[in-house]
Amino acid sequence: MMKLYYTPGSCSLSVHIALHEAALPFSLCKVNLRAQPHTTEDGTIFSSINPKGYVPALQLDNGELLTEGPALVQYVADLAPEKQLAPANGTLARYRLQESLNFIATEIHKPFGPLWNAKATAEAKEAAWQQLSRRFDELNSHFSQQDWLLPQYSVADGYLFSCLNWTRFLHLSLEKWPALETFMQRITARPAVQAALQAEGLLG
Ligand SMILES: N[C@@H](CCC(=O)N[C@@H](CS)C(=O)NCC(=O)O)C(=O)O
């Protein structure tokens, strides 16, 4: 059975959601990112499992470890093609998915970094929020016209949700972007998202 190394509320939530959407069997292993060095719930030094030292990481059925969220969610989607979580490989639509995943990884996920960094100055945090705000403007106009990033729900939506959800923990409001707030409500209502949030202790 596949095993997902995750930390509640982190970017690994995207993969956790994809596994639930795909209705595949998997187990979870929690990683404590606050501990230095990072450790798993059974006390193993996480870098002995994933030398990159970060989540998400997915142990596949053949024992190999696969990392990098955008690769993982596509791997999971391709294991359950009937769920249509990713367009078929080789189609232009699949490149549209990869376009979205790369956009989220580089323009949304990583730019949140300074907002999480206790050593970042107030100026650095403000600059990061301004940069994210420009991306949110674009996303807000997209979601004013379309429910999902692609014409139908895909793993990219789960990834975007997982990153935007950080605004809750950071006490930052999305009210300037009403279509983005509606997107968050729409996706939160999905049973797979509820199941992942519940398992990570993030409901309520
Ligand atoms: N390039 C990786 C980045 C993953 C990442 O940023 N993981 C964060 C949590 S959201 C983490 O584990 N940080 C702890 C660390 O780097 O020590 C991916 O896209 O999967």
Coordinates of N, CA and C and ligand atoms in Angstrom, one line a residue:
M1 N 0.8 -1.2 0.0 CA 0.0 0.0 0.0 C 0.9 1.3 0.0
M2 N 0.5 2.3 -0.7 CA 1.2 3.5 -0.8 C 1.2 4.2 0.6
K3 N 2.3 4.9 0.9 CA 2.4 5.6 2.2 C 2.7 7.1 1.9
L4 N 1.9 8.0 2.4 CA 2.1 9.4 2.2 C 2.8 10.0 3.5
Y5 N 3.9 10.6 3.3 CA 4.6 11.3 4.4 C 4.0 12.7 4.3
Y6 N 3.4 13.2 5.4 CA 2.7 14.5 5.3 C 2.9 15.2 6.7
T7 N 2.6 16.5 6.6 CA 2.5 17.3 7.8 C 1.2 18.1 7.7
P8 N 0.3 18.0 8.8 CA -1.0 18.6 8.7 C -0.9 20.0 8.2
G9 N -1.8 20.3 7.2 CA -2.0 21.7 6.8 C -0.9 22.2 5.8
S10 N 0.1 21.4 5.6 CA 1.2 21.8 4.7 C 0.8 21.5 3.2
C11 N 1.8 21.7 2.3 CA 1.5 21.5 0.9 C 1.2 20.0 0.6
S12 N 1.6 19.1 1.6 CA 1.3 17.7 1.4 C -0.3 17.4 1.4
L13 N -1.0 18.4 1.9 CA -2.5 18.2 1.9 C -3.0 18.0 0.4
S14 N -2.3 18.6 -0.5 CA -2.7 18.5 -1.9 C -2.7 17.0 -2.4
V15 N -1.7 16.3 -2.0 CA -1.5 14.9 -2.3 C -2.5 14.1 -1.6
H16 N -2.7 14.4 -0.3 CA -3.7 13.7 0.5 C -5.1 13.8 -0.1
I17 N -5.4 15.0 -0.5 CA -6.7 15.2 -1.2 C -6.8 14.4 -2.4
A18 N -5.8 14.4 -3.2 CA -5.8 13.6 -4.5 C -6.0 12.1 -4.2
L19 N -5.3 11.6 -3.2 CA -5.5 10.2 -2.8 C -7.0 9.9 -2.5
H20 N -7.6 10.8 -1.7 CA -9.0 10.6 -1.4 C -9.9 10.7 -2.6
E21 N -9.6 11.7 -3.5 CA -10.4 11.9 -4.7 C -10.3 10.6 -5.6
A22 N -9.1 10.0 -5.6 CA -8.8 8.9 -6.4 C -9.4 7.6 -5.8
A23 N -9.8 7.7 -4.5 CA -10.3 6.5 -3.8 C -9.3 5.3 -3.8
L24 N -8.0 5.6 -3.6 CA -7.0 4.6 -3.6 C -6.6 4.2 -2.2
P25 N -6.2 3.0 -1.9 CA -5.8 2.6 -0.6 C -4.4 3.3 -0.3
F26 N -4.2 3.9 0.9 CA -2.9 4.4 1.3 C -2.9 4.5 2.8
S27 N -1.7 4.6 3.3 CA -1.5 4.9 4.7 C -0.8 6.2 4.9
L28 N -0.8 6.8 6.1 CA -0.2 8.1 6.3 C 0.9 7.9 7.4
C29 N 1.9 8.7 7.2 CA 2.9 8.9 8.2 C 3.2 10.3 8.4
K30 N 2.9 10.8 9.7 CA 3.1 12.2 10.0 C 4.5 12.6 10.2
V31 N 4.9 13.7 9.7 CA 6.3 14.2 9.8 C 6.2 15.5 10.6
N32 N 7.1 15.6 11.7 CA 7.1 16.8 12.5 C 8.1 17.8 11.9
L33 N 7.6 18.8 11.3 CA 8.6 19.8 10.6 C 9.1 20.8 11.6
R34 N 8.5 20.8 12.8 CA 8.9 21.7 13.9 C 10.2 21.2 14.5
A35 N 10.3 19.9 14.6 CA 11.5 19.2 15.2 C 12.7 19.4 14.3
Q36 N 13.8 19.7 14.9 CA 15.1 19.8 14.1 C 16.0 18.7 14.7
P37 N 16.5 17.7 13.9 CA 16.0 17.5 12.5 C 14.6 17.0 12.5
H38 N 13.9 17.1 11.3 CA 12.5 16.7 11.2 C 12.5 15.2 11.4
T39 N 11.4 14.8 12.1 CA 11.3 13.3 12.5 C 9.9 12.9 12.1
T40 N 9.7 11.6 11.9 CA 8.4 11.0 11.6 C 7.8 10.7 13.0
E41 N 6.5 10.3 12.9 CA 5.8 10.0 14.2 C 6.4 8.9 15.0
D42 N 7.2 8.0 14.3 CA 7.8 6.9 15.1 C 9.2 7.3 15.5
G43 N 9.6 8.5 15.3 CA 10.9 9.0 15.8 C 12.1 8.8 14.8
T44 N 11.8 8.4 13.6 CA 12.8 8.2 12.5 C 13.2 9.6 12.0
I45 N 14.5 9.8 11.8 CA 15.0 11.1 11.2 C 14.5 11.1 9.8
F46 N 13.7 12.1 9.4 CA 13.0 12.0 8.1 C 13.9 12.1 6.9
S47 N 15.1 12.7 7.1 CA 16.0 12.8 5.9 C 16.6 11.4 5.6
S48 N 16.5 10.5 6.5 CA 16.9 9.1 6.2 C 15.9 8.4 5.3
I49 N 14.7 9.0 5.2 CA 13.7 8.4 4.3 C 13.7 9.3 3.0
N50 N 13.6 10.6 3.2 CA 13.6 11.5 2.1 C 14.8 12.5 2.3
P51 N 15.9 12.3 1.5 CA 17.1 13.1 1.7 C 16.8 14.6 1.5
K52 N 15.7 14.9 0.8 CA 15.3 16.3 0.6 C 14.8 16.9 1.9
G53 N 14.3 16.1 2.8 CA 13.9 16.5 4.1 C 12.6 17.2 4.2
Y54 N 11.9 17.2 3.1 CA 10.6 17.9 3.1 C 9.4 17.0 2.7
V55 N 8.2 17.4 3.1 CA 7.0 16.7 2.6 C 6.5 17.5 1.4
P56 N 5.7 16.9 0.5 CA 5.2 15.5 0.6 C 6.2 14.6 0.0
A57 N 6.1 13.3 0.4 CA 6.8 12.2 -0.2 C 5.9 11.0 -0.2
L58 N 5.9 10.3 -1.3 CA 5.0 9.1 -1.4 C 5.8 7.9 -1.6
Q59 N 5.7 6.9 -0.7 CA 6.3 5.6 -0.9 C 5.3 4.8 -1.8
L60 N 5.8 4.4 -2.9 CA 5.0 3.7 -3.9 C 4.9 2.2 -3.5
D61 N 4.0 1.5 -4.2 CA 3.8 0.1 -3.9 C 5.0 -0.7 -4.2
N62 N 5.9 -0.2 -5.1 CA 7.2 -1.0 -5.4 C 8.3 -0.6 -4.4
G63 N 8.0 0.3 -3.4 CA 8.9 0.6 -2.4 C 9.7 1.9 -2.7
E64 N 9.6 2.4 -4.0 CA 10.4 3.6 -4.3 C 9.7 4.8 -3.7
L65 N 10.5 5.8 -3.4 CA 9.9 7.1 -2.9 C 9.9 8.1 -4.0
L66 N 8.7 8.7 -4.2 CA 8.5 9.7 -5.2 C 8.2 11.0 -4.5
T67 N 8.9 12.1 -4.9 CA 8.7 13.4 -4.3 C 8.3 14.5 -5.3
E68 N 8.0 15.7 -4.8 CA 7.6 16.9 -5.6 C 6.1 16.8 -5.8
G69 N 5.4 17.7 -5.1 CA 3.9 17.7 -5.1 C 3.3 17.6 -6.5
P70 N 3.7 18.4 -7.5 CA 3.1 18.3 -8.8 C 3.3 17.0 -9.5
A71 N 4.4 16.3 -9.3 CA 4.6 15.0 -9.8 C 3.7 14.0 -9.1
L72 N 3.6 14.1 -7.8 CA 2.8 13.2 -7.0 C 1.4 13.2 -7.4
V73 N 0.8 14.4 -7.5 CA -0.6 14.4 -7.8 C -0.9 13.9 -9.2
Q74 N 0.0 14.1 -10.1 CA -0.2 13.5 -11.4 C -0.1 12.0 -11.4
Y75 N 0.8 11.5 -10.6 CA 1.0 10.0 -10.4 C -0.3 9.4 -9.9
V76 N -0.8 10.1 -8.8 CA -2.0 9.6 -8.2 C -3.2 9.6 -9.2
A77 N -3.3 10.7 -9.9 CA -4.5 10.9 -10.8 C -4.4 9.8 -11.9
D78 N -3.2 9.5 -12.3 CA -3.0 8.5 -13.4 C -3.3 7.1 -12.9
L79 N -3.3 6.8 -11.6 CA -3.6 5.5 -11.1 C -5.1 5.3 -11.1
A80 N -5.9 6.4 -11.2 CA -7.4 6.2 -11.2 C -7.9 7.1 -12.3
P81 N -7.6 6.7 -13.6 CA -8.0 7.5 -14.7 C -9.6 7.7 -14.8
E82 N -10.3 6.7 -14.3 CA -11.8 6.9 -14.3 C -12.3 8.0 -13.5
K83 N -11.5 8.5 -12.5 CA -11.9 9.7 -11.7 C -11.7 11.0 -12.4
Q84 N -10.9 11.0 -13.5 CA -10.7 12.2 -14.3 C -10.2 13.4 -13.5
L85 N -9.1 13.1 -12.7 CA -8.5 14.1 -11.9 C -7.4 14.8 -12.7
A86 N -7.0 14.3 -13.8 CA -6.0 14.9 -14.7 C -6.4 14.5 -16.2
P87 N -6.3 15.4 -17.1 CA -6.5 15.0 -18.5 C -5.5 14.0 -18.9
A88 N -5.8 13.3 -20.0 CA -5.0 12.2 -20.5 C -3.6 12.7 -20.9
N89 N -2.6 11.9 -20.6 CA -1.2 12.2 -21.0 C -1.2 12.4 -22.5
G90 N -0.3 13.3 -22.9 CA -0.1 13.5 -24.3 C -1.1 14.5 -25.0
T91 N -2.1 14.9 -24.2 CA -3.1 15.9 -24.8 C -2.6 17.3 -24.4
L92 N -3.1 18.2 -25.2 CA -2.9 19.6 -24.8 C -3.4 20.0 -23.5
A93 N -4.6 19.3 -23.2 CA -5.2 19.6 -21.8 C -4.3 19.2 -20.7
R94 N -3.5 18.1 -20.9 CA -2.5 17.7 -19.9 C -1.5 18.8 -19.7
Y95 N -1.0 19.4 -20.8 CA -0.1 20.5 -20.6 C -0.7 21.7 -19.9
R96 N -2.0 21.9 -20.1 CA -2.7 22.9 -19.3 C -2.7 22.6 -17.8
L97 N -2.8 21.3 -17.5 CA -2.7 21.0 -16.1 C -1.3 21.3 -15.6
Q98 N -0.3 20.9 -16.3 CA 1.1 21.1 -15.9 C 1.4 22.6 -15.8
E99 N 0.8 23.4 -16.7 CA 0.9 24.8 -16.7 C 0.4 25.3 -15.3
S100 N -0.8 24.8 -14.9 CA -1.4 25.2 -13.7 C -0.6 24.8 -12.5
L101 N -0.1 23.5 -12.5 CA 0.6 23.0 -11.3 C 1.9 23.8 -11.2
N102 N 2.6 24.1 -12.3 CA 3.8 24.9 -12.2 C 3.6 26.3 -11.7
F103 N 2.4 26.9 -12.2 CA 2.1 28.2 -11.7 C 1.9 28.2 -10.2
I104 N 1.1 27.2 -9.7 CA 0.9 27.2 -8.3 C 2.2 27.0 -7.5
A105 N 3.0 26.1 -8.0 CA 4.3 25.8 -7.3 C 5.2 27.0 -7.2
T106 N 5.3 27.7 -8.3 CA 6.3 28.8 -8.3 C 5.7 30.2 -8.0
E107 N 4.5 30.4 -8.3 CA 3.9 31.7 -8.2 C 3.0 31.9 -6.9
I108 N 2.6 30.7 -6.3 CA 1.7 30.8 -5.1 C 2.4 30.1 -4.0
H109 N 2.7 28.8 -4.1 CA 3.3 28.0 -3.0 C 4.6 28.7 -2.5
K110 N 5.6 28.8 -3.3 CA 6.9 29.3 -2.8 C 6.8 30.7 -2.4
P111 N 6.1 31.6 -3.1 CA 6.0 33.0 -2.6 C 5.4 33.2 -1.2
F112 N 4.7 32.1 -0.7 CA 4.2 32.2 0.7 C 5.4 32.1 1.7
G113 N 6.5 31.7 1.2 CA 7.7 31.4 2.1 C 7.9 32.5 3.2
P114 N 8.1 33.7 2.8 CA 8.5 34.8 3.7 C 7.4 35.0 4.8
L115 N 6.1 34.7 4.4 CA 5.0 34.9 5.4 C 5.1 33.8 6.5
W116 N 5.7 32.7 6.2 CA 5.9 31.7 7.3 C 7.2 31.8 8.0
N117 N 8.1 32.6 7.5 CA 9.5 32.7 8.0 C 9.6 33.7 9.2
A118 N 9.8 33.1 10.4 CA 9.9 34.0 11.6 C 11.0 35.0 11.5
K119 N 12.0 34.7 10.6 CA 13.2 35.6 10.5 C 13.0 36.7 9.4
A120 N 11.9 36.6 8.7 CA 11.6 37.5 7.6 C 11.2 38.9 8.2
T121 N 11.7 40.0 7.6 CA 11.3 41.3 8.1 C 9.8 41.6 7.7
A122 N 9.2 42.6 8.4 CA 7.9 43.0 8.0 C 7.8 43.5 6.6
E123 N 8.9 44.1 6.1 CA 9.0 44.6 4.7 C 9.0 43.4 3.8
A124 N 9.7 42.4 4.1 CA 9.8 41.2 3.2 C 8.4 40.5 3.2
K125 N 7.7 40.5 4.3 CA 6.4 39.8 4.4 C 5.4 40.6 3.6
E126 N 5.5 42.0 3.7 CA 4.6 42.8 2.9 C 4.8 42.7 1.4
A127 N 6.1 42.6 1.0 CA 6.4 42.4 -0.4 C 5.9 41.1 -0.9
A128 N 6.0 40.1 -0.1 CA 5.5 38.7 -0.5 C 4.0 38.8 -0.7
W129 N 3.3 39.5 0.3 CA 1.9 39.5 0.2 C 1.4 40.3 -1.0
Q130 N 2.2 41.4 -1.4 CA 1.9 42.2 -2.6 C 2.0 41.3 -3.8
Q131 N 3.1 40.5 -3.8 CA 3.3 39.7 -5.0 C 2.2 38.7 -5.1
L132 N 1.8 38.0 -4.0 CA 0.7 37.1 -4.0 C -0.6 37.7 -4.4
S133 N -0.8 39.0 -4.0 CA -2.0 39.7 -4.3 C -2.2 39.9 -5.8
R134 N -1.1 40.1 -6.5 CA -1.2 40.2 -8.0 C -1.6 38.9 -8.6
R135 N -1.1 37.8 -8.0 CA -1.5 36.5 -8.6 C -3.0 36.2 -8.2
F136 N -3.4 36.7 -7.0 CA -4.8 36.5 -6.6 C -5.7 37.3 -7.5
D137 N -5.3 38.5 -8.0 CA -6.1 39.3 -8.9 C -6.4 38.4 -10.1
E138 N -5.3 37.8 -10.7 CA -5.5 37.0 -11.9 C -6.5 35.8 -11.6
L139 N -6.2 35.2 -10.5 CA -7.0 34.0 -10.2 C -8.5 34.4 -10.0
N140 N -8.7 35.5 -9.3 CA -10.0 36.0 -9.0 C -10.8 36.2 -10.4
S141 N -10.1 36.8 -11.4 CA -10.8 37.0 -12.6 C -11.1 35.7 -13.3
H142 N -10.1 34.7 -13.2 CA -10.4 33.4 -13.7 C -11.6 32.7 -13.1
F143 N -11.7 32.7 -11.7 CA -12.8 32.1 -11.0 C -14.1 32.8 -11.1
S144 N -14.0 34.1 -11.6 CA -15.3 34.8 -11.9 C -16.0 34.2 -13.1
Q145 N -15.2 33.5 -13.9 CA -15.8 32.9 -15.1 C -15.9 31.4 -15.1
Q146 N -15.1 30.8 -14.3 CA -15.0 29.3 -14.4 C -14.9 28.7 -12.9
D147 N -15.5 27.6 -12.7 CA -15.4 27.0 -11.3 C -14.1 26.5 -10.9
W148 N -13.3 25.9 -11.9 CA -12.1 25.2 -11.6 C -11.0 25.8 -12.5
L149 N -9.7 25.4 -12.2 CA -8.6 26.0 -12.9 C -8.7 25.5 -14.4
L150 N -9.1 24.2 -14.6 CA -9.3 23.7 -15.9 C -10.8 23.6 -16.1
P151 N -11.3 23.2 -17.3 CA -12.7 23.2 -17.5 C -13.5 22.3 -16.5
Q152 N -12.8 21.3 -15.9 CA -13.4 20.5 -14.8 C -12.4 20.3 -13.7
Y153 N -12.9 19.9 -12.6 CA -12.0 19.7 -11.4 C -10.8 18.9 -11.7
S154 N -9.7 19.3 -11.2 CA -8.4 18.5 -11.4 C -7.6 18.6 -10.1
V155 N -6.5 17.8 -10.1 CA -5.6 17.8 -8.9 C -5.0 19.2 -8.7
A156 N -5.0 20.1 -9.8 CA -4.5 21.4 -9.6 C -5.3 22.2 -8.6
D157 N -6.6 22.0 -8.6 CA -7.5 22.7 -7.7 C -7.2 22.3 -6.2
G158 N -6.9 21.1 -6.0 CA -6.6 20.6 -4.7 C -5.3 21.2 -4.2
Y159 N -4.4 21.4 -5.1 CA -3.1 22.0 -4.8 C -3.3 23.5 -4.5
L160 N -4.0 24.2 -5.3 CA -4.3 25.6 -5.1 C -5.0 25.8 -3.7
F161 N -6.0 25.0 -3.5 CA -6.7 25.1 -2.2 C -5.7 24.9 -1.0
S162 N -4.8 23.9 -1.1 CA -3.9 23.6 0.0 C -3.1 24.9 0.3
C163 N -2.7 25.6 -0.7 CA -1.8 26.8 -0.5 C -2.7 28.0 0.0
L164 N -3.8 28.2 -0.6 CA -4.6 29.3 -0.2 C -5.2 29.1 1.2
N165 N -5.3 27.9 1.6 CA -5.8 27.6 3.0 C -4.8 28.1 4.0
W166 N -3.5 28.4 3.7 CA -2.6 28.9 4.6 C -3.0 30.3 5.1
T167 N -3.8 31.0 4.3 CA -4.2 32.4 4.7 C -5.0 32.3 6.0
R168 N -5.7 31.2 6.2 CA -6.4 31.0 7.5 C -5.5 31.0 8.7
F169 N -4.4 30.2 8.6 CA -3.4 30.1 9.7 C -2.7 31.4 9.9
L170 N -2.5 32.1 8.8 CA -1.7 33.4 8.8 C -2.6 34.6 9.2
H171 N -3.9 34.3 9.3 CA -4.9 35.4 9.6 C -4.8 36.5 8.6
L172 N -4.8 36.0 7.3 CA -4.8 37.0 6.2 C -6.1 36.7 5.5
S173 N -6.8 37.8 5.1 CA -8.1 37.7 4.5 C -8.1 37.6 3.0
L174 N -9.0 36.8 2.4 CA -9.1 36.8 1.0 C -10.3 37.6 0.5
E175 N -10.9 38.4 1.4 CA -12.1 39.1 1.1 C -12.0 40.0 -0.1
K176 N -10.8 40.5 -0.4 CA -10.6 41.3 -1.6 C -10.9 40.5 -2.9
W177 N -10.9 39.2 -2.8 CA -11.0 38.4 -4.0 C -12.2 37.4 -3.8
P178 N -13.4 37.9 -4.0 CA -14.6 37.1 -3.7 C -14.7 35.8 -4.5
A179 N -14.3 35.8 -5.7 CA -14.4 34.6 -6.5 C -13.4 33.6 -6.0
L180 N -12.3 34.0 -5.4 CA -11.4 33.1 -4.8 C -12.0 32.5 -3.5
E181 N -12.7 33.4 -2.7 CA -13.3 32.9 -1.5 C -14.4 31.8 -1.9
T182 N -15.1 32.1 -3.0 CA -16.2 31.1 -3.4 C -15.5 29.8 -3.9
F183 N -14.4 29.9 -4.5 CA -13.7 28.7 -4.9 C -13.3 27.9 -3.7
M184 N -12.8 28.6 -2.7 CA -12.4 27.9 -1.4 C -13.6 27.2 -0.8
Q185 N -14.8 27.8 -0.8 CA -16.0 27.2 -0.3 C -16.4 26.0 -1.1
R186 N -16.3 26.2 -2.4 CA -16.7 25.1 -3.4 C -15.9 23.9 -3.1
I187 N -14.6 24.1 -3.0 CA -13.7 22.9 -2.9 C -13.8 22.3 -1.5
T188 N -14.0 23.2 -0.5 CA -14.1 22.6 0.9 C -15.3 21.7 1.0
A189 N -16.3 21.9 0.2 CA -17.5 21.1 0.3 C -17.3 19.7 -0.3
R190 N -16.2 19.5 -1.0 CA -16.0 18.1 -1.7 C -15.7 17.1 -0.6
P191 N -16.4 15.9 -0.7 CA -16.2 14.9 0.3 C -14.7 14.5 0.5
A192 N -13.9 14.5 -0.6 CA -12.5 14.1 -0.5 C -11.7 15.1 0.3
V193 N -12.1 16.3 0.1 CA -11.4 17.4 0.8 C -11.7 17.4 2.3
Q194 N -13.0 17.1 2.6 CA -13.5 17.0 4.0 C -12.7 15.8 4.7
A195 N -12.6 14.7 3.9 CA -11.9 13.5 4.5 C -10.5 13.8 4.8
A196 N -9.8 14.5 3.9 CA -8.4 14.8 4.1 C -8.2 15.8 5.3
L197 N -9.1 16.8 5.3 CA -9.0 17.8 6.4 C -9.3 17.2 7.8
Q198 N -10.3 16.3 7.7 CA -10.6 15.6 9.0 C -9.4 14.7 9.5
A199 N -8.8 14.0 8.5 CA -7.7 13.1 8.9 C -6.5 14.0 9.4
E200 N -6.4 15.2 8.9 CA -5.3 16.0 9.4 C -5.6 16.9 10.6
G201 N -6.8 16.7 11.1 CA -7.3 17.4 12.3 C -7.5 18.9 12.0
L202 N -7.9 19.2 10.8 CA -8.1 20.6 10.4 C -9.5 21.1 10.3
L203 N -10.4 20.3 10.7 CA -11.8 20.7 10.6 C -12.2 21.4 11.9
G204 N -13.1 22.5 11.8 CA -13.6 23.2 13.0 C -12.6 24.2 13.5
Ligands
LIG1 N1 9.5 21.4 -4.1 C1 8.7 20.7 -3.1 C2 8.6 21.7 -1.9 C3 7.8 21.1 -0.7 C4 7.7 22.0 0.4 O1 7.8 23.2 0.3 N2 7.4 21.4 1.6 C5 7.4 22.1 2.9 C6 6.0 22.1 3.5 S1 4.8 22.9 2.5 C7 8.3 21.5 3.9 O2 8.3 20.3 4.1 N3 9.2 22.3 4.5 C8 10.2 21.8 5.5 C9 11.6 21.9 5.0 O3 11.9 22.3 3.9 O4 12.4 21.7 5.9 C10 7.4 20.3 -3.6 O5 6.9 21.0 -4.5 O6 6.9 19.2 -3.2

